Structures are given as structure tokens and as C-alpha cells.
Coordinates of C-alpha atoms and ligand atoms in Angstrom, one line a residue:
X1 CA 0.0 0.0 0.0
X2 CA 1.3 3.5 -0.8
X3 CA 0.1 5.1 2.4
X4 CA 0.2 4.1 6.0
X5 CA -2.6 4.6 8.5
X6 CA -0.5 7.2 10.4
X7 CA 0.1 9.1 7.2
X8 CA -3.6 8.9 6.4
X9 CA -4.3 10.6 9.8
X10 CA -2.2 13.6 8.7
X11 CA -4.1 14.2 5.5
X12 CA -7.6 13.4 6.9
X13 CA -9.9 16.4 6.3
X14 CA -10.9 17.4 9.8
X15 CA -13.6 19.9 8.8
X16 CA -16.0 17.0 8.0
X17 CA -16.9 14.3 10.6
X18 CA -19.7 11.9 11.2
X19 CA -22.8 11.3 9.1
X20 CA -24.3 14.8 8.7
X21 CA -22.3 16.6 6.0
X22 CA -23.7 19.6 4.2
X23 CA -22.9 21.8 1.2
X24 CA -21.5 24.7 3.3
X25 CA -18.7 22.4 4.4
X26 CA -18.0 21.4 0.8
X27 CA -18.0 25.0 -0.5
X28 CA -15.6 26.0 2.2
X29 CA -13.3 23.1 1.4
X30 CA -13.4 23.9 -2.3
X31 CA -12.7 27.6 -1.7
X32 CA -9.5 26.5 0.1
X33 CA -8.5 24.6 -3.1
X34 CA -9.4 27.2 -5.6
X35 CA -5.9 28.5 -6.0
X36 CA -4.4 25.3 -7.1
X37 CA -7.3 23.5 -8.9
X38 CA -10.2 24.4 -11.2
X39 CA -13.3 24.8 -9.1
X40 CA -16.5 25.3 -11.0
X41 CA -20.1 25.8 -10.3
X42 CA -21.7 23.2 -12.6
X43 CA -25.3 23.9 -11.7
X44 CA -27.7 24.3 -8.9
X45 CA -30.1 22.1 -6.9
X46 CA -34.0 22.4 -6.8
X47 CA -33.7 24.8 -3.9
X48 CA -30.9 26.8 -5.6
X49 CA -27.9 25.5 -3.7
X50 CA -24.8 25.6 -5.9
X51 CA -23.4 22.2 -7.1
X52 CA -19.6 22.5 -7.6
X53 CA -16.9 20.4 -9.1
X54 CA -13.1 20.3 -8.6
X55 CA -10.8 19.3 -11.4
X56 CA -7.2 18.3 -10.7
X57 CA -4.4 16.7 -12.6
X58 CA -3.3 17.1 -16.2
X59 CA -3.2 13.6 -17.6
X60 CA -4.9 12.0 -20.5
X61 CA -7.0 9.5 -18.5
X62 CA -10.2 11.1 -17.4
X63 CA -11.9 9.9 -14.2
X64 CA -15.2 11.3 -13.1
X65 CA -16.5 10.7 -9.6
X66 CA -19.5 12.0 -7.7
X67 CA -20.6 11.6 -4.2
X68 CA -23.7 12.3 -2.1
X69 CA -26.2 11.8 -5.0
X70 CA -28.1 10.5 -2.1
X71 CA -28.1 13.3 0.5
X72 CA -27.8 11.1 3.5
X73 CA -24.8 9.2 2.2
X74 CA -21.8 11.2 3.2
X75 CA -19.1 8.7 3.9
X76 CA -17.6 8.7 0.5
X77 CA -17.8 12.5 0.4
X78 CA -15.5 12.6 3.4
X79 CA -13.1 10.1 1.7
X80 CA -13.1 12.2 -1.4
X81 CA -12.0 15.3 0.5
X82 CA -9.2 13.2 2.1
X83 CA -8.2 12.1 -1.4
X84 CA -7.9 15.7 -2.5
X85 CA -5.7 16.4 0.5
X86 CA -3.5 13.4 -0.2
X87 CA -3.1 14.4 -3.9
X88 CA -2.2 17.9 -2.8
X89 CA 0.8 16.6 -0.9
X90 CA 3.1 16.1 -3.9
X91 CA 4.3 12.6 -3.0
X92 CA 5.5 10.5 -5.8
X93 CA 2.3 8.5 -5.8
X94 CA 0.2 11.7 -5.9
X95 CA 2.4 13.2 -8.7
X96 CA 2.1 10.0 -10.7
X97 CA -1.7 10.0 -10.5
X98 CA -2.0 13.7 -11.4
X99 CA 0.4 13.2 -14.3
X100 CA -1.5 10.4 -15.8
X101 CA -5.1 11.4 -14.9
X102 CA -7.4 14.3 -14.9
X103 CA -9.9 13.9 -12.1
X104 CA -13.2 15.6 -12.1
X105 CA -14.8 15.4 -8.6
X106 CA -18.3 16.4 -7.7
X107 CA -18.3 16.0 -3.9
X108 CA -22.0 16.7 -3.3
X109 CA -24.5 16.2 -6.1
X110 CA -27.6 16.5 -3.9
X111 CA -27.0 19.4 -1.5
X112 CA -30.8 19.8 -0.7
X113 CA -31.0 16.2 0.4
X114 CA -27.9 16.6 2.4
X115 CA -29.2 19.6 4.3
X116 CA -32.2 17.6 5.5
X117 CA -30.5 14.3 5.6
X118 CA -32.7 12.5 3.0
X119 CA -31.8 10.1 0.3
X120 CA -34.0 11.9 -2.2
X121 CA -33.7 15.5 -3.5
X122 CA -36.1 18.4 -2.6
X123 CA -38.7 17.1 -5.1
X124 CA -38.6 13.7 -3.3
X125 CA -37.0 12.1 -6.3
X126 CA -34.3 9.4 -6.0
X127 CA -31.7 10.7 -8.4
X128 CA -30.4 7.2 -8.9
X129 CA -33.6 6.3 -10.6
X130 CA -33.7 9.3 -12.9
X131 CA -30.8 8.6 -15.2
X132 CA -32.9 8.2 -18.4
X133 CA -35.7 10.8 -17.9
X134 CA -33.5 13.3 -16.1
X135 CA -36.5 15.1 -14.6
X136 CA -34.4 16.8 -11.9
X137 CA -31.8 19.6 -12.2
X138 CA -29.2 17.5 -10.3
X139 CA -29.6 14.7 -12.9
X140 CA -29.2 17.2 -15.7
X141 CA -26.1 18.6 -14.0
X142 CA -24.4 15.2 -13.7
X143 CA -25.2 14.2 -17.3
X144 CA -24.0 17.5 -18.6
X145 CA -20.7 17.0 -16.9
X146 CA -20.5 13.5 -18.2
X147 CA -21.1 14.6 -21.8
X148 CA -18.7 17.5 -21.6
X149 CA -15.9 15.7 -19.8
X150 CA -16.2 12.4 -21.6
X151 CA -14.7 10.3 -18.8
X152 CA -12.8 7.1 -19.3
X153 CA -13.9 5.9 -15.9
X154 CA -16.7 6.7 -13.5
X155 CA -16.9 6.2 -9.8
X156 CA -20.4 6.4 -8.3
X157 CA -20.0 6.9 -4.6
X158 CA -22.6 5.9 -2.0
X159 CA -23.4 4.5 1.5
X160 CA -25.4 1.4 2.3
X161 CA -27.4 0.6 5.4
X162 CA -26.2 -1.4 8.4
X163 CA -28.3 -4.4 7.4
X164 CA -25.8 -5.7 4.9
X165 CA -23.6 -8.7 5.7
X166 CA -21.2 -10.5 3.4
X167 CA -22.6 -13.7 1.9
X168 CA -24.0 -15.8 4.8
X169 CA -21.3 -14.8 7.3
X170 CA -21.6 -12.6 10.4
X171 CA -19.2 -10.1 8.9
X172 CA -20.7 -6.7 8.1
X173 CA -20.3 -5.5 4.5
X174 CA -18.0 -2.6 5.5
X175 CA -17.4 -1.9 1.8
X176 CA -19.4 -3.2 -1.1
X177 CA -18.7 -2.8 -4.8
X178 CA -20.6 -3.3 -8.0
X179 CA -19.6 -3.4 -11.6
X180 CA -23.1 -2.4 -12.8
X181 CA -24.8 -4.3 -15.5
X182 CA -25.4 -2.7 -18.9
X183 CA -28.1 -5.1 -20.0
X184 CA -30.9 -7.2 -18.5
X185 CA -28.8 -10.4 -19.2
X186 CA -26.1 -8.9 -17.0
X187 CA -23.6 -9.9 -19.7
X188 CA -19.9 -9.0 -19.4
X189 CA -19.0 -6.4 -22.0
X190 CA -15.4 -5.2 -22.3
X191 CA -16.4 -2.1 -20.3
X192 CA -18.0 -4.1 -17.5
X193 CA -15.1 -6.5 -17.5
X194 CA -12.7 -3.5 -16.8
X195 CA -15.0 -2.4 -14.0
X196 CA -14.8 -5.9 -12.5
X197 CA -11.0 -5.9 -12.7
X198 CA -10.8 -2.6 -10.9
X199 CA -13.1 -3.9 -8.2
X200 CA -10.8 -7.0 -7.9
X201 CA -7.8 -4.6 -7.3
X202 CA -9.5 -2.8 -4.5
X203 CA -10.8 -6.0 -3.0
X204 CA -7.3 -7.5 -2.8
X205 CA -6.1 -4.4 -0.9
X206 CA -9.1 -4.2 1.4
X207 CA -9.0 -7.9 2.3
X208 CA -5.7 -7.3 4.0
X209 CA -7.3 -4.7 6.2
X210 CA -10.8 -5.9 6.7
X211 CA -10.8 -9.6 5.8
X212 CA -14.2 -10.9 4.9
X213 CA -15.8 -7.5 5.1
X214 CA -16.1 -6.7 1.4
X215 CA -19.3 -7.6 -0.4
X216 CA -20.6 -7.5 -4.0
X217 CA -23.7 -5.5 -4.5
X218 CA -26.7 -6.9 -6.3
X219 CA -26.3 -6.5 -10.1
X220 CA -29.9 -6.5 -11.2
X221 CA -30.1 -4.2 -14.3
X222 CA -32.0 -1.0 -14.1
X223 CA -31.3 1.6 -16.9
X224 CA -32.6 4.3 -14.6
X225 CA -29.7 3.8 -12.3
X226 CA -26.9 6.1 -13.1
X227 CA -24.1 3.5 -13.0
X228 CA -26.0 1.2 -15.3
X229 CA -26.7 4.1 -17.7
X230 CA -23.0 5.1 -17.9
X231 CA -22.0 1.5 -18.3
X232 CA -24.5 1.3 -21.2
X233 CA -22.6 4.2 -22.7
X234 CA -19.4 2.1 -22.6
X235 CA -17.7 3.9 -19.8
X236 CA -16.3 1.6 -17.1
X237 CA -18.2 2.5 -13.9
X238 CA -17.9 1.3 -10.4
X239 CA -20.4 1.6 -7.6
X240 CA -18.9 2.1 -4.2
X241 CA -21.0 1.4 -1.1
X242 CA -19.8 2.5 2.3
X243 CA -21.2 0.2 5.0
X244 CA -20.9 -0.6 8.6
X245 CA -17.7 -1.2 10.6
X246 CA -18.3 -2.6 14.1
X247 CA -19.0 0.2 16.5
X248 CA -18.5 2.9 13.9
X249 CA -21.9 4.5 13.4
X250 CA -20.1 7.8 12.4
X251 CA -18.5 5.9 9.6
X252 CA -15.0 7.3 10.2
X253 CA -13.3 3.9 9.9
X254 CA -15.3 3.1 6.7
X255 CA -14.3 6.5 5.4
X256 CA -10.7 5.5 5.8
X257 CA -11.2 2.2 3.9
X258 CA -13.0 4.0 1.1
X259 CA -10.1 6.4 0.9
X260 CA -7.6 3.5 0.5
X261 CA -9.9 2.0 -2.2
X262 CA -10.1 5.3 -4.1
X263 CA -6.3 5.7 -4.0
X264 CA -5.8 2.1 -5.1
X265 CA -8.2 2.4 -8.1
X266 CA -6.5 5.6 -9.2
X267 CA -3.1 4.0 -8.9
X268 CA -4.1 1.0 -11.0
X269 CA -5.7 3.2 -13.6
X270 CA -2.8 5.7 -13.7
X271 CA -0.2 2.9 -14.0
X272 CA -2.2 1.1 -16.7
X273 CA -2.0 -2.0 -14.5
X274 CA -5.6 -3.2 -14.9
X275 CA -4.7 -6.5 -16.5
X276 CA -2.8 -7.6 -13.4
X277 CA -6.2 -8.2 -11.9
X278 CA -8.2 -11.2 -13.1
X279 CA -11.8 -10.4 -14.0
X280 CA -13.0 -13.8 -12.8
X281 CA -11.9 -13.0 -9.2
X282 CA -14.8 -10.5 -9.1
X283 CA -17.1 -13.4 -8.6
X284 CA -15.1 -14.7 -5.6
X285 CA -16.4 -11.7 -3.7
X286 CA -19.5 -12.9 -1.9
X287 CA -22.7 -11.1 -2.6
X288 CA -24.2 -8.9 0.1
X289 CA -26.9 -10.4 2.4
X290 CA -29.3 -8.5 4.5
X291 CA -29.0 -10.4 7.7
X292 CA -28.0 -7.7 10.2
X293 CA -30.0 -5.8 12.7
X294 CA -28.5 -3.0 14.7
X295 CA -29.7 -4.8 17.8
X296 CA -30.8 -8.5 17.9
X297 CA -32.6 -9.8 21.0
X298 CA -32.8 -13.6 21.2
X299 CA -35.1 -15.7 23.2
X300 CA -37.5 -12.9 23.8
X301 CA -40.0 -15.2 25.5
X302 CA -38.1 -14.7 28.7
X303 CA -39.3 -11.1 28.7
X304 CA -42.9 -12.1 28.9
X305 CA -45.8 -13.8 27.2
X306 CA -46.0 -11.2 24.5
X307 CA -43.2 -13.1 22.8
X308 CA -43.4 -16.7 21.5
X309 CA -41.0 -19.5 22.3
X310 CA -37.6 -18.9 20.6
X311 CA -38.8 -15.6 19.2
X312 CA -36.2 -13.0 18.4
X313 CA -36.5 -9.2 18.0
X314 CA -34.7 -7.1 15.4
X315 CA -34.2 -3.4 16.1
X316 CA -32.9 -1.0 13.5
X317 CA -31.9 2.6 14.2
X318 CA -33.8 5.3 12.3
X319 CA -31.3 8.0 11.5
X320 CA -33.1 11.2 12.6
X321 CA -31.9 14.7 12.1
X322 CA -32.7 16.9 15.1
X323 CA -31.4 20.4 14.6
X324 CA -27.8 19.8 13.4
X325 CA -27.4 16.5 15.2
X326 CA -28.1 13.1 13.8
X327 CA -29.7 10.8 16.3
X328 CA -29.9 7.0 16.0
X329 CA -33.4 6.2 17.2
X330 CA -34.1 2.5 17.9
X331 CA -37.2 1.2 16.1
X332 CA -38.7 -2.3 16.2
X333 CA -38.1 -3.7 12.7
X334 CA -39.1 -7.3 12.9
X335 CA -39.8 -10.2 15.3
X336 CA -40.0 -13.9 14.7
X337 CA -37.6 -16.8 14.4
X338 CA -35.0 -14.6 12.6
X339 CA -32.8 -17.7 12.2
X340 CA -29.5 -16.9 10.5
X341 CA -29.7 -13.2 11.4
X342 CA -27.1 -11.3 13.2
X343 CA -26.9 -8.2 15.4
X344 CA -24.3 -5.5 15.5
X345 CA -25.2 -5.8 19.2
X346 CA -26.8 -9.0 20.5
X347 CA -28.6 -9.8 23.7
X348 CA -29.6 -13.4 24.6
X349 CA -32.3 -13.2 27.2
X350 CA -31.4 -16.6 28.5
X351 CA -28.2 -15.0 29.7
X352 CA -28.9 -13.2 33.0
X353 CA -26.2 -10.6 32.6
X354 CA -27.2 -9.8 29.1
X355 CA -30.9 -9.6 30.2
X356 CA -29.9 -7.2 32.9
X357 CA -27.9 -5.1 30.5
X358 CA -30.9 -5.1 28.1
X359 CA -33.2 -3.7 30.9
X360 CA -30.9 -0.7 31.2
X361 CA -31.3 0.3 27.6
X362 CA -33.6 3.1 26.4
X363 CA -35.1 0.9 23.8
X364 CA -36.2 -1.6 26.5
X365 CA -39.6 0.0 26.6
X366 CA -40.2 -1.0 23.0
X367 CA -39.9 -4.7 23.8
X368 CA -41.0 -5.2 27.4
X369 CA -43.9 -7.5 27.6
Ligands
ZN401 ZN1 -26.9 5.6 -2.5

């Protein structure tokens, strides 16, 4: 790896932290980079917030990346700012990337959604289902940039919920990738094959840091999804999904892993080293499952007759913006046998100590019988 964790800590952008990241922070960051890079206003959101891009590097290989198309998905945004800081440092790795590549970065495509912490934009539209019709200004902005820049590679940067595990294992999908399909048959075009190779490169690196915690996202084809639509236009596109790392609800650890993945993919692209990574290894990455709850309570019958024998309770946090603070509000998601499911935190009511601990929790009122 071309950067150590302690080096990472020196380039980490401290003006953004946690899950609630808004446009003002991005504008401030970009204004600090205006002297050395091309910062442009590329359009505005439904509510008139500016959408900006930053272009850096002078190489012939063009890489377009955008983050926070879903307003409540900020982890990759934080990682992208870290990436800019790293590339500003002038190390040999940074210089090599900037010599071979031109990067066009849109850190926040959906600033209205970000301000109120929603997936959708201010018209309640999911921009990742608007790639064909482009009914929304944000969708028009992204497509306009795509058409004008004519990227060789696209990186589509997102977050995923805490429910995702890897395969059937109890490992959370801390990072997931997808080489999106370009047709309903999910065939492997040359373009999609390249996307797969790049995912393989990033997976090889991440397995050394978070073994078993990388998943492959569902590749069902949907032309209205932006990644699928760019793949259809023969530009290798990769979907990044930042997921849960144990205990890290602020997603600062995941941010770091996404940064390493971004750096890796840019290194491979800039060194023209893609063929070192076998396409077939893409399928060795297990698919994501949806087997996690934030809190799993087993043998709930012990709590009272409201719960059946062997019944389990799955609780998920609802991410709720209160003022400028994001709260994780526990909500009862499912109860039943829940065999094969996992909890990021698990209580077995047959265990007296765990039962006692459970009684101390604020969510206990949701489940007491
Ligand atoms: Zn998303």
C-alpha cells in the first residue's frame, strides 16, 4: 500500500466528521482549493444550492467521480476530500496519479437532500432512478458534466445501510462494490469487465485490512440507475457502497477504507496496470446479504408472554436529524424466528447478565412485555 494509516491521519480532512455533511462544508473546502485547482459551479439544486466540481491533474486518462447523490450518504464525500488532500501533498504517488489522470470530482450532487438528511432531492426524487428521464436539475447537471468531460472511468459513490452482511457470514459489508450491468442479461462487456478488474484490485487491498468485510452489490439491471446508464454508454463505472464497521456509526473507519480503495483504483488506472487483476476474481467476492439488525434480541419469550418461544426481535436505528445533530433512534423492525440473522449488538435473554444489560437500555420500553 502506498500510504500508512498514520500518514492517512495527517491528510484526513478534519472539517468533516460523522454522518451529517452539508454543502457549506463542501463549499468551504473547495474555496480553500481554488488557488491550485479548477473549481467550477456546474449547476444548482432544486432549492438553488450551488453544485460544484473540482478538477485536478493534467493527464490524458479522465476519471469522473461524484458523491452524495443520495443526500444522507456522506461517507464517500469525506473520503473524497481526504483524497484531494492526499493528492495535494506532492508525494510521488500523488504526482504520478496527477500526471496520468485528470480527475473531475463532484463531492456533493444532492445538497438539498444533504441539508435535511434524506436520500431523495427536494422534489422527493431518487436521483439514482432518474438517469434516463432526467426530470431533476441535479440529474441534468451530472449528465451535462459526463457529456462535456467524456470520462474514461466513472466512480459512483454511496453509502449502504447497516443491514448488509457478506454472503451468509456474520461479517458486516463494511465496503461493497458493484460493476453495474449494462443489459438485463447482465452480460460482461469489455467495459463491464474492466470495472470488474478494478473492483478486484480494490478488494485485494481491502481484504488485508478488513478480511471478509467486502461484499458484492446486487447487479440486477436498471437503466434508470446512473451506474448502469453510464456502463451502457461504454464507460467503465464502479459503484462504491460504504457500509458498517463494528461500533463505527459515524463511519469514520469506513471513510478510511474508502479512501484506500479510491487511492488504489487511481493508482491502478494511472499505472495502466488493470490487467494484473483477473476479472474472474470478481465473482469470488461474496454477494451482500441483508442479515443484520443493529440490535438483535434472542429468546424474547423470557421477557414475557407477548413473545413466543424462541422468538427474536430485530431493532434498527432510524437516522433522525434533530437540529444539526443526527440521532440514531431505535425502532422495532421485525420479530419472529430470525434464524441466521445477526446483530451488531446481540442480547440473549437466556443469559442473565445480558438480560440485565438489556433492561438498562432506552429501547427496552419498545420490547418489554
Ligand atoms: Zn446511494
